[in-house]
Amino acid sequence: MRMTPLSWALLAVPLAALGAPSTGTLSSSEHPQGAGTAPLPAATYGLCSGPQNADDFPSSPVPAVETQCEFTQQFHATSPNASYGGSCGGYTVAFGPKGDLKRKWRYLWLKGEWGDAPLTQANCASAHVAAATWGYLCTNAACTTGAWERIAAARTAHGTWNTASQVCYLSVQANTGKKDYQTVSIDIIATQGQGRSAVRKRAKASIYNVQPNGKCPSATYTPYTPP
């Protein structure tokens, strides 16, 4: 059943009670530092109005894999279950210094996806993913100073069934590039509509960092985009 604006508005009400609190003062790394602070106020779709502490992140350097035209770093993480979040926010994944995120590469993609059981044609349209993305922008070469900024505001999408591939397509993406981010973060909530309620489901994050290697002419080079 395709969700109407009214039915999604009804779903949005319980979502605000399912997000994640902010604990600590976020540093440029994946871990919080400093004394505890009050939770940030809830934003749209149950997501918070500021970056959240990471539930998952690469704990060792992510290799830069070279293909014909570019270098790519990739990190993927799926919530182990549907029990994530608190007063606002959801499953948060970061990629930063511990993963050796290459700074100022040309293309940087953050993608929030459905991470639960595969959706069918019957329940595709009632599934939703909401995501918000953030980056810690360095203000000097050593990145001894900087601040968190929004990469893309909170957005939501519902599943779309592809009759040819027999697959439900459902994701929220944001992209940036050539900015001096030391850490990037994506906060995701996945839900399945059931009547007037939304049941939280597992969520998946994918982060891609891409830099052309200069071996392909610009006229024939097609930048990488997430599948």
Backbone as a ProteinNet text record, in pm:
[ID]
protein_1_A
[PRIMARY]
MRMTPLSWALLAVPLAALGAPSTGTLSSSEHPQGAGTAPLPAATYGLCSGPQNADDFPSSPVPAVETQCEFTQQFHATSPNASYGGSCGGYTVAFGPKGDLKRKWRYLWLKGEWGDAPLTQANCASAHVAAATWGYLCTNAACTTGAWERIAAARTAHGTWNTASQVCYLSVQANTGKKDYQTVSIDIIATQGQGRSAVRKRAKASIYNVQPNGKCPSATYTPYTPP
[TERTIARY]
84.9	0	88.4	61.6	141.2	100.4	202.1	174	135.6	33.3	-8.4	60.3	65.6	124.9	62.1	-72.6	-137.9	-89.7	-79	-35.6	107.4	194.3	333	337.3	250.6	246.7	210.6	120.4	84.3	201.2	279.6	396.4	501.3	512	619.1	603.6	481.8	460.1	534.4	519.3	593.2	742	786.4	929.2	1005.2	947.7	1019.2	1057.8	987.1	1017.2	1117.2	1167.7	1251.2	1395.8	1439.9	1572.1	1677.9	1801.2	1913.8	1953.3	1985	2027.2	2171.5	2207.3	2346.3	2412.3	2524.7	2597.2	2739.1	2778.9	2914.2	2922.7	3036.8	3063.1	3141.4	3088	3152.8	3283.2	3386.6	3512.8	3517.4	3633.9	3646.8	3657.2	3681.1	3694.8	3559.3	3560	3435.9	3382.4	3465.6	3424.5	3391.6	3293.6	3263.9	3372.8	3389.1	3485.2	3423.9	3465.4	3416.4	3301	3247.9	3139.9	3009.2	2914.9	2785.4	2706	2622.4	2536.6	2394	2301	2160.3	2136.3	2036.5	2005.2	1970.6	2010.7	1975.1	1826.5	1761.9	1619.3	1592.9	1478.3	1442.8	1421.8	1463.4	1439.9	1334.8	1331.9	1230.6	1257.9	1152.8	1157	1221.7	1220.5	1279.7	1428.8	1493.3	1637.9	1671.8	1793	1835.2	1881.8	1894	1932.8	2083.6	2160.2	2306.1	2367	2497	2562.9	2563.4	2552.3	2544.4	2670.4	2692.3	2805.3	2788.3	2896.3	2889	2859.2	2766.1	2742.5	2842.6	2888.8	2985.7	3075.9	3198.8	3296.7	3413.8	3492.2	3611.1	3713.8	3760.5	3856.2	4000.4	4020.9	4154.8	4150	4265.5	4265.5	4195.3	4111.1	4041.5	4129.6	4166.4	4257	4192.4	4277	4233.5	4259.3	4153.6	4164.1	4162.7	4262.9	4271.5	4207.7	4120.7	4065.3	4120.8	4060.2	4116.3	4129.8	4030.6	4027.2	4034.2	4026.4	4013.4	4058.3	4077.1	4097.3	3965.2	3931.1	3806.5	3828.2	3777.1	3764.2	3615.8	3583.6	3444.6	3431.9	3323.6	3291.8	3141.9	3102.7	2962.8	2937.2	2822.2	2785.8	2634.2	2588.5	2445.7	2418.5	2312.8	2279.5	2254.5	2306.3	2288.2	2143.8	2062.3	1920.5	1844.9	1716.9	1633.8	1626.5	1700.4	1698.3	1811.5	1787.6	1886.8	1815.3	1888.1	1830.4	1763.1	1726.7	1663.4	1564.6	1592.2	1497	1495.4	1603.4	1607.3	1721.7	1720.8	1828.2	1810.9	1901.3	1891.1	2026.2	2054.3	2179.8	2280.5	2388.4	2484.7	2617.5	2665.8	2792.5	2884.2	3009	3108.3	3226.6	3297.7	3421.6	3516.6	3625.5	3715.7	3859.4	3931.1	4075.1	4109.7	4029.8	4061	4055.3	3971.4	3963	4051.1	4128.5	4216.7	4138.8	4029.2	3954.4	4044.4	4057.7	4140.8	4068	4133.5	4072.1	4078.6	3974.4	3964.8	3965.4	3921.8	3902.8	3781.6	3775.3	3679.5	3533.9	3509.7	3371.2	3356	3253.8	3226.7	3076.1	3039.3	2898.7	2865.3	2749.1	2696.3	2555.6	2531.1	2406.6	2343	2217.9	2140.3	2044.9	2044.8	1967.4	1886.9	1799.5	1725.8	1823.9	1829	1922.7	1855.5	1724.2	1648.9	1619	1525.2	1488.1	1446.7	1480.2	1445	1295.9	1266.6	1128.1	1063.6	935.1	859.5	773.9	709.9	622.6	508.3	465.8	353.7	387.3	511.3	544.4	647.6	683.6	787.5	749.6	630.9	592.8	571.3	547.1	525.3	655.6	769.4	900.2	959	1022.8	1082	1224.2	1305.9	1439.2	1452.2	1499.1	1529.8	1676.5	1743.2	1885.8	1925.2	2025.8	2086.9	2237.7	2311.7	2456	2530.5	2649.7	2730.3	2877.1	2953.4	3097.6	3171	3286.6	3371.8	3471.4	3451.4	3530.4	3651.7	3770.1	3893.9	3912.1	3967.8	3993.6	4142.1	4227	4369.4	4424.8	4545.5	4601.5	4618.8	4653.4	4673.4	4541.7	4433.5	4300.1	4300.9	4376.5	4372.5	4252	4188.5	4063.3	3965	3838	3733.9	3598.6	3497.6	3362	3275	3172.2	3076.2	2980.9	2950	2851.1	2762.6	2645.2	2550.9	2594	2601.3	2624.5	2491.8	2392.7	2258.3	2156.2	2049	1943.3	1873.2	1798.8	1724.4	1629	1632.5	1543.8	1486.1	1373.2	1312.1	1271.1	1263.6	1219.5	1141.1	1045.8	975.2	1017	994.6	1037	962.6	1035.5	977.4	1006.3	902.5	917.5	948.7	1054.3	1093.1	1042.6	946.7	886.4	982.1	1076.5	1170.3	1271	1330	1431.1	1372.3	1242.4	1176.5	1250.3	1289.6	1362.8	1298.6	1295.6	1247.3	1365.1	1359.6	1467.2	1432.4	1524.5	1498.4	1629.7	1657.5	1778.8	1766.1	1848.6	1864.2	2013	2050.2	2191.2	2223.4	2348	2400.9	2542.3	2583	2719.7	2783.2	2913.1	2992.6	3131	3222.7	3356.6	3446.5	3577	3681.7	3674.1	3596.7	3594.5	3684.5	3743.1	3842.7	3777.3	3703.6	3639.3	3735.9	3751.4	3829.9	3743.8	3615	3521.1	3387.5	3321.4	3185.3	3096.3	2967.1	2875.9	2737.5	2672.4	2535.3	2450.1	2333.6	2239.8	2115.5	2073.8	1970	1861.6	1738.5	1625.3	1551.5	1532	1453.4	1327.7	1213	1086.3	997.5	906.7	803.9	669.3	586.5	455.4	361.7	295.9	195.7	75.4	-27.4	-142.7	-99.5	-126.8	-88.5	43	114.1	241.2	355.8	476.5	597.5	687.2	719	802.8	945.9	1036.7	1175.6	1236.7	1319.6	1386.8	1537	1613	1757.9	1791	1897.1	1939.6	2083	2115.3	2248.9	2307.4	2436.4	2507.4	2619	2638	2749.3	2814.4	2947	3021.8	3129.2	3132.5	3227.7	3308.5	3440.8	3530.6	3610.6	3602.4	3654.6	3744.6	3857.9	3951.4	3999.4	3977	4030.4	4182.5	4236.4	4381.6	4455.2	4381.1	4443.9	4481	4442.1	4479.8	4374.4	4257.8	4150.1	4119.1	4111.8	4079.5	3946.4	3939.3	3817.7	3697.1	3720	3609.5	3543.6	3618.3	3563.7	3543.6	3587.3	3578.1	3438.2	3381.4	3250	3269.6	3241.9	3264	3183.7	3240.3	3172.4	3048.5	2941.1	2821.5	2778.8	2726.3	2687.6	2581.9	2583.7	2482.4	2346.4
-119.4	0	124.3	214.8	337.4	433.2	487.1	575.3	713.9	773.5	909.7	1005.7	1137.5	1235	1229	1201.6	1195.5	1075.7	958.7	839.2	853.2	918.5	938	1034.1	1135.3	1227	1151.6	1053	973	887.9	836.4	756	838.8	965.1	1048.4	1071.8	1059.7	1087.6	990.7	854.7	764.6	764.4	806.5	805.9	895.6	1006.5	1100.4	1036.6	930.6	864.2	750.9	730.1	612.9	645.4	773.9	810.8	796.5	850.1	830.2	958.3	952.9	1073.3	1107	1231.2	1272.3	1265.8	1195	1185.4	1233.6	1331.9	1383.2	1492	1555.9	1658.8	1596.3	1600.1	1532.3	1600.8	1520	1570	1541.4	1558.7	1529.6	1380.7	1300.1	1156.6	1089.5	956	880.2	867.1	896.5	881.6	1017.2	1021.6	1146.9	1178.3	1306.5	1347.8	1459.4	1468.5	1575.7	1530.2	1623.6	1592.6	1572.6	1505.5	1479.3	1606.9	1605.9	1720.7	1672.3	1764.5	1729.1	1682.3	1595.5	1550	1667.2	1655.6	1757.7	1746.9	1855.7	1849.2	1766.5	1702.7	1620.4	1707.4	1655.5	1723.3	1642.5	1651.4	1583.8	1435.2	1358.7	1214.2	1139.2	1198.3	1133.6	1152.6	1222.5	1244	1367.3	1371.3	1480.8	1601.6	1713.6	1837.5	1857.7	1759.8	1768.6	1630.9	1623.1	1493.1	1412.2	1280.5	1190.6	1104.6	1051.6	962.4	835	785.5	673.6	541.8	466	328.4	233.7	270.1	186.8	276.2	230.4	304.6	212.1	238.1	156.8	183	77.5	91.5	73.5	48.9	38.8	101.7	140.6	210.3	131.7	203.5	145.7	166.4	59.1	75.2	154.9	226.3	296.4	202.6	147.5	49.1	120.9	92.8	157.8	71.1	133.8	70.8	144.6	126.7	184.3	336.2	401.8	548.2	617.8	542.6	611.1	525.2	594.6	529.6	539	432.7	432	372.9	441.1	386.4	359.6	243.1	210	152.9	192.8	133.4	110	-12.3	-50.6	-106	-74.1	-125.2	-137.6	-245.8	-270	-288	-228.1	-241.3	-388.5	-437.5	-579	-616.3	-519	-544.1	-412.9	-416	-296.6	-211	-249.1	-173.8	-72.3	42.3	148.3	281.1	377.9	510.3	527.5	652.4	688.4	800.5	918.2	1029.1	1092.5	1078.1	1121.9	1049.1	1045.4	981.5	832.2	768.9	626.7	558.7	481.3	408.6	502.2	533.1	632.2	566.6	594.1	537.8	652.3	647.5	751.3	690.1	774.5	736	853.5	828.8	937.5	893.1	952.4	925.8	779.4	708	567.4	484.5	524	456	517.6	621.7	692.5	750.1	818.8	885.4	985.9	972.5	1064.6	1197.8	1302.8	1434.4	1499.1	1574.4	1656.2	1575.2	1449.2	1375.9	1431.3	1405.9	1479.1	1438.9	1310.4	1264.8	1189	1225.6	1160.8	1136.5	1008.7	970.3	908.4	942.1	879.7	831	703.7	641.1	565.4	597.9	525.4	431.2	303.3	201.7	114.6	36.3	-66.8	-179.9	-222.4	-327.3	-451	-458.3	-570.1	-673.9	-762.9	-867	-803.2	-867	-809.3	-779.2	-664.2	-621.9	-686.8	-712.4	-771.2	-664.4	-702.6	-607.4	-563.8	-652.9	-623.4	-522.5	-525.8	-434.9	-329	-318.4	-223.7	-79.7	-38	103.2	148.1	53.8	91.5	98.2	72.1	81.3	219.9	274.9	407.8	406.8	492.1	520.2	671.5	717.8	860.2	871.1	974	989.6	1136.3	1168.1	1301	1281	1371.9	1355.6	1478.7	1452.6	1557.3	1536.6	1644.9	1635.6	1730.2	1684.3	1770.7	1838	1968.7	2043.9	2105.6	2070.3	2125	2269.6	2351	2490.8	2521.5	2419.7	2436.5	2303.8	2307.1	2188.8	2071.2	2100.1	1993.5	1945.8	2015.8	1988.7	1989.3	2082.9	2100.7	2182.8	2248.1	2319.1	2286.9	2297.9	2269.9	2268.9	2231.1	2228.4	2136.6	2080.8	1998.1	2087.2	2043.4	2111	2007.8	2053.3	1964.6	1946	1821.5	1794.1	1798.5	1729.3	1733.1	1722.5	1797.1	1795.1	1659.9	1635.7	1510.5	1495	1375.5	1343.2	1204.7	1178.5	1046.3	998.2	866.5	805.9	679.1	644.6	518.4	425.1	296.3	198.6	211.6	186.4	186.2	50.8	-17.3	-151.9	-144.6	-216.8	-224.3	-357	-349.7	-471.8	-551.8	-483.6	-555.1	-636.1	-572.8	-641.1	-715.9	-688.9	-751	-718.4	-591.8	-544.3	-416.2	-400.1	-276.5	-182.2	-67	30.8	129.6	143	228.4	276.7	405.5	463	614.3	675.8	821.4	849.2	933.6	959.7	1108.1	1134.5	1270.9	1263	1364.9	1363.9	1501.3	1498.9	1619.6	1584.1	1675	1644.4	1765.4	1737.9	1840.2	1932.5	1893.8	1969.8	1897.8	1972.7	1915.9	1855.6	1746.4	1677.1	1575.6	1582.4	1480.7	1359.8	1383.9	1278.2	1310	1207.2	1223.1	1122.6	1155.8	1074.1	1072.8	956.3	944.6	879.7	937.8	892.5	842.4	716.9	651.8	591.6	603.2	532	459.2	328.7	248.1	201.2	215	174.9	103.2	23	-42.8	1.9	58.1	103.7	-12.8	-7.6	-107.2	-32.7	-15.5	65	208.6	261.5	398.6	406.4	296.1	292.5	264.5	291.9	262.3	176.3	58.6	-34.4	-21.1	2.1	21.3	-108.3	-97.1	-210.5	-183.7	-285.5	-269.3	-171.7	-94.8	4.9	-24.1	19.7	-1.1	132.3	150.5	269.8	229.6	308.2	289.6	425.1	430.3	554	526.3	608.6	592.8	721.4	708.7	822.5	795.6	886	856.6	969.7	931	1027.3	977.3	1053.6	1012.9	996.3	896.9	873.5	942.7	1015.6	1090.1	1006.7	879.4	791.2	785.4	846.7	843.5	985.9	1009.5	1144.1	1192.1	1319	1374.8	1356	1352	1339.2	1201.9	1103.1	966.6	917.7	998.3	955.1	978.1	874.3	882	862	962.6	948.7	834.1	769.9	660.6	712.3	636.5	664.6	536.1	542.8	422.2	344	210.8	128.7	147.2
0	0	0	-91.7	-99.5	12.7	83.9	197.1	146.8	204.7	173	266.5	235.8	328.5	465.9	470.6	600.8	679.7	612.5	686	731.9	652.3	699.2	818.1	817.2	931	1057.8	1045.5	1162.1	1207.1	1109	1144	1214.8	1180.2	1234.1	1383.3	1436.7	1578.1	1667.2	1649.9	1738	1712.9	1595.6	1568.1	1663.5	1704.2	1790.8	1922.1	1960.4	2087.2	2071	1948.6	1923	1892.4	1899.5	1856.5	1963.4	1939.9	2030.3	2100.1	2230.1	2300.1	2267.3	2285	2270.5	2406.9	2415	2541.6	2520.2	2595.3	2581.9	2476.7	2472.1	2372.2	2258.7	2138.8	2027.2	1989.2	1973.5	1922.2	1773.1	1711.3	1570.2	1545.1	1649	1630.4	1644.3	1644.2	1650.1	1792.4	1892.8	2031.3	2093.2	2182.8	2252.6	2353.5	2382.8	2483.4	2566.2	2691.6	2777.2	2863	2939.3	3032.4	2958	3024.8	2964.3	2943.7	2842.6	2813.7	2797.8	2798.9	2781.9	2639.1	2618.3	2482.4	2391.9	2265.7	2168.4	2136.1	2102.3	2071.3	1945.9	1941.2	1826.7	1703.2	1588.6	1461.7	1385.5	1254.7	1175.8	1163	1142.5	1121.4	1237.7	1356.5	1472.2	1485.1	1392.2	1395.6	1478.4	1530.1	1616.7	1535	1602.8	1535.9	1534.5	1580.3	1578.3	1562.1	1534.6	1516.6	1645.3	1630.4	1744.6	1757.2	1875.7	1897.8	1815.8	1760.3	1666.5	1736.1	1677.6	1720	1655	1537.2	1465.9	1382.6	1360	1280.4	1251.8	1146.2	1123.5	1232.5	1297.7	1407.7	1361.9	1233.6	1175.8	1037.2	982.2	852.9	742.4	668.7	553.7	430.7	360.8	246.1	133.6	61.1	-59.3	-177	-232	-339.1	-473.4	-556.2	-686.9	-794.4	-873.7	-992.6	-1114.3	-1228.9	-1350.8	-1343.8	-1283.3	-1288.3	-1153.2	-1041.8	-913.9	-796.4	-684.2	-555.4	-478.8	-405	-328.4	-190.4	-90.2	44.1	67	123.5	151.1	291.8	359.6	489.2	495.4	534.3	544.6	684.3	741.5	873.7	881.9	944.8	963.6	1112	1160.8	1303	1335.2	1448.7	1481.7	1508.7	1548.4	1573.1	1555.4	1585.8	1568	1694.2	1797.7	1923.8	1924.8	1867.2	1866.8	1885.6	1938.4	1955.8	2090.7	2117.9	2243.7	2221.7	2279.6	2268.7	2130.6	2056.3	1916.2	1848.7	1717.5	1643.1	1631.2	1557	1531.6	1534.8	1430.8	1417.5	1350.1	1421.8	1373.8	1339.9	1220.2	1172.4	1132	1177.9	1146.9	1073.8	1002.6	933.4	954.5	1026.8	1061.4	1076.8	1173.5	1187.8	1211.6	1288.9	1314.3	1186.6	1092.8	964.1	857.6	895.1	802.5	684	715.2	609.2	538.8	408.2	330.7	315.5	359	357.7	219.8	189	67.6	-61.3	-54.1	-178.4	-251.7	-381.5	-464.7	-441.4	-419.2	-405.6	-274.3	-197.2	-69.3	-60.1	-50.6	-47.9	86.8	140.8	262.2	230.1	257.1	214.7	330.4	360.1	460	389.8	432	361.7	457.1	399.6	470.4	502.4	629.4	668.2	722.2	711.8	768.3	659.8	688.6	592.6	460.2	346.5	216.1	206.2	148.2	134.1	12.2	22.8	-86.1	-153.3	-261.9	-329.7	-238.5	-149.7	-62.5	46	96.8	208.2	172.1	45.1	1.8	32	-8.6	2	145.5	237.4	377.2	456.3	389.9	455.4	431.8	534.8	526	581.9	525.1	579	590.3	705.9	726.1	763.3	716.7	746.9	747.1	828.8	832.4	834.5	773.2	759.9	811.2	868.5	931.3	898.5	907	887.7	981.7	1032.1	1114.1	1020.4	997.9	901.6	969.7	919.7	975.2	931.5	1020.4	986.4	975.8	992.3	962.2	912.9	858.1	793.3	888.7	1013.6	1112.3	1172.4	1142.8	1196.8	1349.2	1405.5	1550.7	1593.1	1496.2	1521.2	1409.9	1442.3	1344.4	1412.2	1338	1393.3	1309.1	1373.5	1302.5	1222.7	1100.6	1018.8	950	912.6	844.1	698.3	653.7	511.9	437.9	491.5	433.3	545.3	533.4	633.5	634.9	741.8	752.8	634.9	575.9	464.2	486.9	424.1	434.3	295.9	281.8	156.6	189.6	102.8	119.1	5.5	26.1	-72.4	-203.9	-312.3	-446.8	-511.1	-550.9	-606.6	-755.8	-796.9	-937.8	-993.2	-1082.4	-1134.3	-1221.9	-1286	-1373.1	-1291.6	-1189.1	-1108.6	-990.1	-961.3	-845.8	-715.6	-703.7	-586.6	-536.9	-404.7	-344.4	-324.8	-386.8	-375.2	-264.4	-169.5	-54	5.7	-9.2	49.2	52.6	136.7	142	127.6	31.9	3.8	15.8	50.6	49.5	-4.9	-76	-128.7	-114.5	-100.6	-90.8	-144	-135.9	-183.9	-182	-173.7	-175.2	-54.5	47.5	172.1	271.7	360.9	451.2	575	555.1	666.5	727.8	859.6	928.3	962.9	989.1	1021.9	955.9	903.4	853.4	926.6	934.9	1013	948.6	956.5	908	1016.6	1040.3	1142.9	1070.1	1096.7	1016.6	1105	1060.4	1120.2	1008.3	1025.5	931.4	1002.7	938.3	999.7	898.9	953.7	873.6	926	838.9	880.8	909.1	1023	1060.3	1116.7	1033.1	1072.4	1093.7	1213.6	1243.8	1320.8	1329.2	1401.7	1305.2	1351.9	1275.9	1363.5	1315.6	1389.9	1340.5	1433.4	1394.9	1343.9	1238.3	1176.5	1170.4	1135.4	1123.6	1009.4	1029.8	931.2	887.3	767.9	711.6	665.7	687.6	640.8	546.7	443.5	350.8	326.4	342.1	319.9	215.9	111.7	1.7	-12.4	-17.1	-35.4	-161.7	-260.2	-393.7	-443.3	-504.2	-561.8	-698.1	-805.9	-936.8	-929.8	-1000.7	-998.9	-1113.2	-1198.2	-1306.3	-1427.4	-1428.9	-1539.6	-1649.1	-1625.3	-1724.2	-1769.9	-1900.6	-1950.8	-1894.9	-1863.9	-1804.9	-1897	-2027.9	-2122.1	-2112.7	-2066.7	-2061.2	-1916.8	-1819.1	-1680.2	-1626.1	-1568.4	-1503.9	-1355.2	-1271.3	-1127.3	-1068.8	-969.1	-900.2	-828.3	-837.5	-758.1	-690.6	-568.6	-496.3	-571.6	-562.2	-629.3	-564.4
[MASK]
+++++++++++++++++++++++++++++++++++++++++++++++++++++++++++++++++++++++++++++++++++++++++++++++++++++++++++++++++++++++++++++++++++++++++++++++++++++++++++++++++++++++++++++++++++++++++++++++++++++++++++++++++++++++++++++++++++

